Amino acid sequence: ILTIASGTGDLDASQASEDPRDYFDRMAQFVSSTQQFRTTVRMGFDVLQDWGQKIEFGERHRITIVRPDRLRADILKSYGEAGVVLFDGQKVTAYNRTLNVFAQADKTGSIDEVLDYFLRDLQMRLPLALMFRSDFPEEIEQRLEALVFIEVSTVTDVPCVHLAGRTDEIDFEIWIPETGDPLPVRLTITYRDEEGQPKFWADFESWDLKPAIADADFTFTPSE
């Protein structure tokens, strides 16, 4: 039995108008089936230091998706380093603007395939990659062990259903608008099996489902 308490006392599941899984599944299906979008995400993550303290670092990602084979992620890190990851259906590029260096490889296929290549083969990092796959609902279905309703949060810009879930490796919480497009507003992840149980969080500052997009947004031309 999974028992969870809210900030004001016992969990009041009567606030939920639907099963928590319905809210979550609707979000996953909506994000994965949206053919193009742009979202800006402010995120932070803990890094355990040698002396035992967890220090939080931050990033801001501006992610543009055009399915099935266009991806752009503009990245700014809290210590000032900036870069971009691009996929145009033919090549994948990682460019560090701060150091003015880039790496590029021929790669055809879908966004899902290039994310696998980027993360697993190249061992590079791209937070939230699972959420942007077209098979996000199926992937999360295989991993999800528990999901419960916490509250309807009224301190977000719009009232959001606050859910808590668990897989075999992580605990997570997600905030999804109670009405309207079920695009996530906030996500937190706790890596409970890692030393110090570090945490990752992401605030989705904006979602644009009709962004102004050009082919040039996904191609890379080296500077001098």
Tab-separated table of C-alpha atoms in Angstrom:
chain	number	residue	atom	x	y	z
A	1	ILE	CA	0.000	0.000	0.000
A	2	LEU	CA	1.391	3.397	-0.983
A	3	THR	CA	0.498	6.107	1.522
A	4	ILE	CA	1.228	9.724	0.650
A	5	ALA	CA	0.502	12.848	2.667
A	6	SER	CA	-0.082	16.286	1.192
A	7	GLY	CA	1.431	19.470	2.585
A	8	THR	CA	-1.689	20.153	4.654
A	9	GLY	CA	-2.308	16.673	6.008
A	10	ASP	CA	-3.822	13.534	4.562
A	11	LEU	CA	-4.188	13.076	0.833
A	12	ASP	CA	-7.646	14.124	-0.359
A	13	ALA	CA	-8.270	12.078	-3.486
A	14	SER	CA	-11.800	13.486	-3.721
A	15	GLN	CA	-10.324	16.510	-5.481
A	16	ALA	CA	-9.558	14.398	-8.535
A	17	SER	CA	-12.316	14.352	-11.125
A	18	GLU	CA	-10.650	11.442	-12.958
A	19	ASP	CA	-8.328	8.549	-12.318
A	20	PRO	CA	-4.713	9.877	-12.081
A	21	ARG	CA	-3.711	7.549	-14.896
A	22	ASP	CA	-6.195	9.272	-17.221
A	23	TYR	CA	-4.543	12.651	-16.642
A	24	PHE	CA	-1.084	11.195	-17.186
A	25	ASP	CA	-1.997	9.159	-20.260
A	26	ARG	CA	-3.692	12.161	-21.864
A	27	MET	CA	-0.546	14.234	-21.333
A	28	ALA	CA	1.733	11.541	-22.779
A	29	GLN	CA	-0.485	10.975	-25.810
A	30	PHE	CA	-0.855	14.704	-26.474
A	31	VAL	CA	2.871	15.461	-26.336
A	32	SER	CA	3.849	12.442	-28.437
A	33	SER	CA	1.211	13.053	-31.118
A	34	THR	CA	1.797	16.799	-31.526
A	35	GLN	CA	3.588	17.068	-34.845
A	36	GLN	CA	5.466	20.271	-34.148
A	37	PHE	CA	6.062	22.471	-31.154
A	38	ARG	CA	8.564	24.680	-29.390
A	39	THR	CA	8.971	24.730	-25.627
A	40	THR	CA	11.284	26.651	-23.311
A	41	VAL	CA	12.299	24.741	-20.205
A	42	ARG	CA	14.186	26.028	-17.169
A	43	MET	CA	15.741	23.125	-15.288
A	44	GLY	CA	18.064	22.328	-12.413
A	45	PHE	CA	19.865	19.269	-11.109
A	46	ASP	CA	21.881	18.263	-8.065
A	47	VAL	CA	25.532	17.235	-8.289
A	48	LEU	CA	26.931	15.504	-5.220
A	49	GLN	CA	30.300	16.978	-4.264
A	50	ASP	CA	33.307	15.170	-2.805
A	51	TRP	CA	32.641	16.736	0.595
A	52	GLY	CA	29.083	15.353	0.681
A	53	GLN	CA	27.042	18.449	-0.182
A	54	LYS	CA	24.628	18.540	-3.100
A	55	ILE	CA	25.066	21.621	-5.309
A	56	GLU	CA	22.375	22.656	-7.785
A	57	PHE	CA	23.280	23.652	-11.332
A	58	GLY	CA	20.841	25.024	-13.892
A	59	GLU	CA	20.153	25.157	-17.610
A	60	ARG	CA	17.627	26.659	-19.971
A	61	HIS	CA	16.643	24.669	-23.070
A	62	ARG	CA	14.655	25.968	-26.028
A	63	ILE	CA	13.509	22.835	-27.826
A	64	THR	CA	11.950	22.738	-31.288
A	65	ILE	CA	10.433	19.534	-32.656
A	66	VAL	CA	9.051	18.832	-36.144
A	67	ARG	CA	8.144	15.186	-36.488
A	68	PRO	CA	9.319	12.846	-37.796
A	69	ASP	CA	12.906	14.040	-38.335
A	70	ARG	CA	13.670	17.615	-37.232
A	71	LEU	CA	15.047	18.540	-33.821
A	72	ARG	CA	16.751	21.593	-32.355
A	73	ALA	CA	17.777	22.211	-28.746
A	74	ASP	CA	19.341	25.568	-27.835
A	75	ILE	CA	21.057	25.207	-24.471
A	76	LEU	CA	22.311	27.789	-21.978
A	77	LYS	CA	24.007	26.544	-18.804
A	78	SER	CA	24.048	28.420	-15.514
A	79	TYR	CA	27.794	29.066	-15.695
A	80	GLY	CA	27.419	30.739	-19.100
A	81	GLU	CA	28.268	27.985	-21.579
A	82	ALA	CA	25.935	27.961	-24.593
A	83	GLY	CA	25.384	25.442	-27.347
A	84	VAL	CA	22.941	23.771	-29.691
A	85	VAL	CA	22.039	20.230	-30.770
A	86	LEU	CA	20.611	19.890	-34.291
A	87	PHE	CA	19.111	17.115	-36.381
A	88	ASP	CA	17.970	17.807	-39.945
A	89	GLY	CA	17.077	14.271	-40.983
A	90	GLN	CA	20.525	13.678	-42.465
A	91	LYS	CA	23.072	14.814	-39.897
A	92	VAL	CA	23.233	15.265	-36.131
A	93	THR	CA	25.335	18.161	-34.853
A	94	ALA	CA	26.476	19.245	-31.397
A	95	TYR	CA	27.892	22.777	-31.321
A	96	ASN	CA	29.459	24.530	-28.340
A	97	ARG	CA	29.078	28.251	-29.004
A	98	THR	CA	31.284	29.234	-26.085
A	99	LEU	CA	34.289	27.188	-27.210
A	100	ASN	CA	33.401	27.552	-30.921
A	101	VAL	CA	33.792	23.833	-31.600
A	102	PHE	CA	31.374	21.300	-33.063
A	103	ALA	CA	31.003	17.595	-33.781
A	104	GLN	CA	28.876	16.201	-36.587
A	105	ALA	CA	27.893	12.753	-37.820
A	106	ASP	CA	25.821	11.419	-40.676
A	107	LYS	CA	22.582	10.027	-39.298
A	108	THR	CA	19.266	9.410	-41.016
A	109	GLY	CA	15.989	8.278	-39.526
A	110	SER	CA	13.476	9.608	-37.040
A	111	ILE	CA	13.867	11.788	-33.958
A	112	ASP	CA	13.465	8.638	-31.849
A	113	GLU	CA	16.366	6.969	-33.647
A	114	VAL	CA	18.655	9.969	-33.396
A	115	LEU	CA	17.892	10.354	-29.677
A	116	ASP	CA	18.918	6.721	-29.162
A	117	TYR	CA	22.114	7.369	-31.110
A	118	PHE	CA	22.869	10.599	-29.231
A	119	LEU	CA	22.241	9.196	-25.755
A	120	ARG	CA	23.251	5.537	-25.982
A	121	ASP	CA	25.908	5.391	-28.706
A	122	LEU	CA	27.541	8.775	-28.186
A	123	GLN	CA	26.905	8.797	-24.420
A	124	MET	CA	25.895	12.459	-24.548
A	125	ARG	CA	23.327	14.206	-22.372
A	126	LEU	CA	19.939	15.643	-23.379
A	127	PRO	CA	17.482	16.016	-20.475
A	128	LEU	CA	13.807	15.135	-21.056
A	129	ALA	CA	14.642	13.138	-24.182
A	130	LEU	CA	12.147	10.408	-23.251
A	131	MET	CA	9.291	12.916	-23.147
A	132	PHE	CA	9.983	14.077	-26.709
A	133	ARG	CA	9.927	10.631	-28.308
A	134	SER	CA	6.947	9.621	-30.438
A	135	ASP	CA	6.700	6.408	-28.408
A	136	PHE	CA	6.709	8.224	-25.057
A	137	PRO	CA	3.368	6.644	-23.930
A	138	GLU	CA	4.594	3.115	-24.641
A	139	GLU	CA	8.022	3.709	-23.071
A	140	ILE	CA	6.615	5.150	-19.851
A	141	GLU	CA	3.939	2.433	-19.691
A	142	GLN	CA	6.690	-0.196	-19.472
A	143	ARG	CA	8.404	1.627	-16.595
A	144	LEU	CA	5.567	3.003	-14.490
A	145	GLU	CA	4.994	1.063	-11.264
A	146	ALA	CA	2.759	3.452	-9.309
A	147	LEU	CA	0.908	6.712	-9.901
A	148	VAL	CA	-1.192	8.642	-7.386
A	149	PHE	CA	-3.108	11.901	-7.242
A	150	ILE	CA	-1.736	14.478	-4.760
A	151	GLU	CA	-3.827	17.642	-5.199
A	152	VAL	CA	-5.117	20.240	-7.597
A	153	SER	CA	-2.472	22.933	-7.249
A	154	THR	CA	-3.746	26.505	-7.345
A	155	VAL	CA	-0.347	28.201	-7.017
A	156	THR	CA	0.568	27.518	-10.668
A	157	ASP	CA	-0.442	29.932	-13.439
A	158	VAL	CA	-3.405	27.658	-14.170
A	159	PRO	CA	-4.886	25.016	-11.814
A	160	CYS	CA	-2.812	21.872	-12.244
A	161	VAL	CA	-3.308	18.246	-11.317
A	162	HIS	CA	-0.300	17.259	-9.221
A	163	LEU	CA	0.621	13.580	-9.631
A	164	ALA	CA	3.360	11.459	-8.057
A	165	GLY	CA	4.759	8.359	-9.711
A	166	ARG	CA	7.434	5.749	-9.336
A	167	THR	CA	9.495	3.472	-11.581
A	168	ASP	CA	12.071	0.889	-10.516
A	169	GLU	CA	14.765	3.604	-10.460
A	170	ILE	CA	13.143	6.981	-9.815
A	171	ASP	CA	10.391	8.838	-8.011
A	172	PHE	CA	8.786	11.664	-9.953
A	173	GLU	CA	6.128	14.339	-9.643
A	174	ILE	CA	4.400	16.099	-12.511
A	175	TRP	CA	1.977	19.022	-12.755
A	176	ILE	CA	-0.533	18.936	-15.655
A	177	PRO	CA	-3.217	21.586	-16.354
A	178	GLU	CA	-6.584	20.415	-15.062
A	179	THR	CA	-8.336	21.678	-18.211
A	180	GLY	CA	-7.176	22.662	-21.700
A	181	ASP	CA	-4.133	21.235	-23.463
A	182	PRO	CA	-2.465	18.689	-21.137
A	183	LEU	CA	1.036	20.084	-21.605
A	184	PRO	CA	3.233	19.605	-18.534
A	185	VAL	CA	3.959	22.660	-16.405
A	186	ARG	CA	6.487	21.188	-13.999
A	187	LEU	CA	8.367	17.921	-13.502
A	188	THR	CA	10.642	16.722	-10.690
A	189	ILE	CA	12.652	13.501	-10.562
A	190	THR	CA	14.427	11.964	-7.563
A	191	TYR	CA	17.079	9.341	-8.322
A	192	ARG	CA	16.470	7.370	-5.171
A	193	ASP	CA	19.123	4.679	-5.818
A	194	GLU	CA	21.915	7.178	-6.473
A	195	GLU	CA	24.183	8.377	-3.682
A	196	GLY	CA	22.563	11.330	-1.926
A	197	GLN	CA	19.321	10.844	-3.899
A	198	PRO	CA	19.981	13.778	-6.253
A	199	LYS	CA	17.031	15.612	-7.769
A	200	PHE	CA	16.217	17.016	-11.203
A	201	TRP	CA	13.475	19.565	-11.849
A	202	ALA	CA	12.063	21.212	-14.965
A	203	ASP	CA	9.715	24.163	-15.295
A	204	PHE	CA	8.098	24.431	-18.731
A	205	GLU	CA	7.995	28.200	-19.171
A	206	SER	CA	6.177	28.180	-22.521
A	207	TRP	CA	4.666	25.886	-25.148
A	208	ASP	CA	4.142	27.035	-28.752
A	209	LEU	CA	2.211	24.564	-30.909
A	210	LYS	CA	2.429	26.731	-34.027
A	211	PRO	CA	5.999	28.033	-34.010
A	212	ALA	CA	7.505	29.936	-36.929
A	213	ILE	CA	9.930	27.368	-38.344
A	214	ALA	CA	12.323	27.361	-41.314
A	215	ASP	CA	14.498	24.565	-42.719
A	216	ALA	CA	17.536	26.654	-41.812
A	217	ASP	CA	16.642	26.251	-38.127
A	218	PHE	CA	17.820	22.637	-38.289
A	219	THR	CA	20.957	22.954	-40.435
A	220	PHE	CA	24.431	23.916	-39.286
A	221	THR	CA	26.934	26.096	-41.126
A	222	PRO	CA	30.246	26.467	-39.269
A	223	SER	CA	31.395	29.980	-38.524
A	224	GLU	CA	34.913	31.224	-39.252
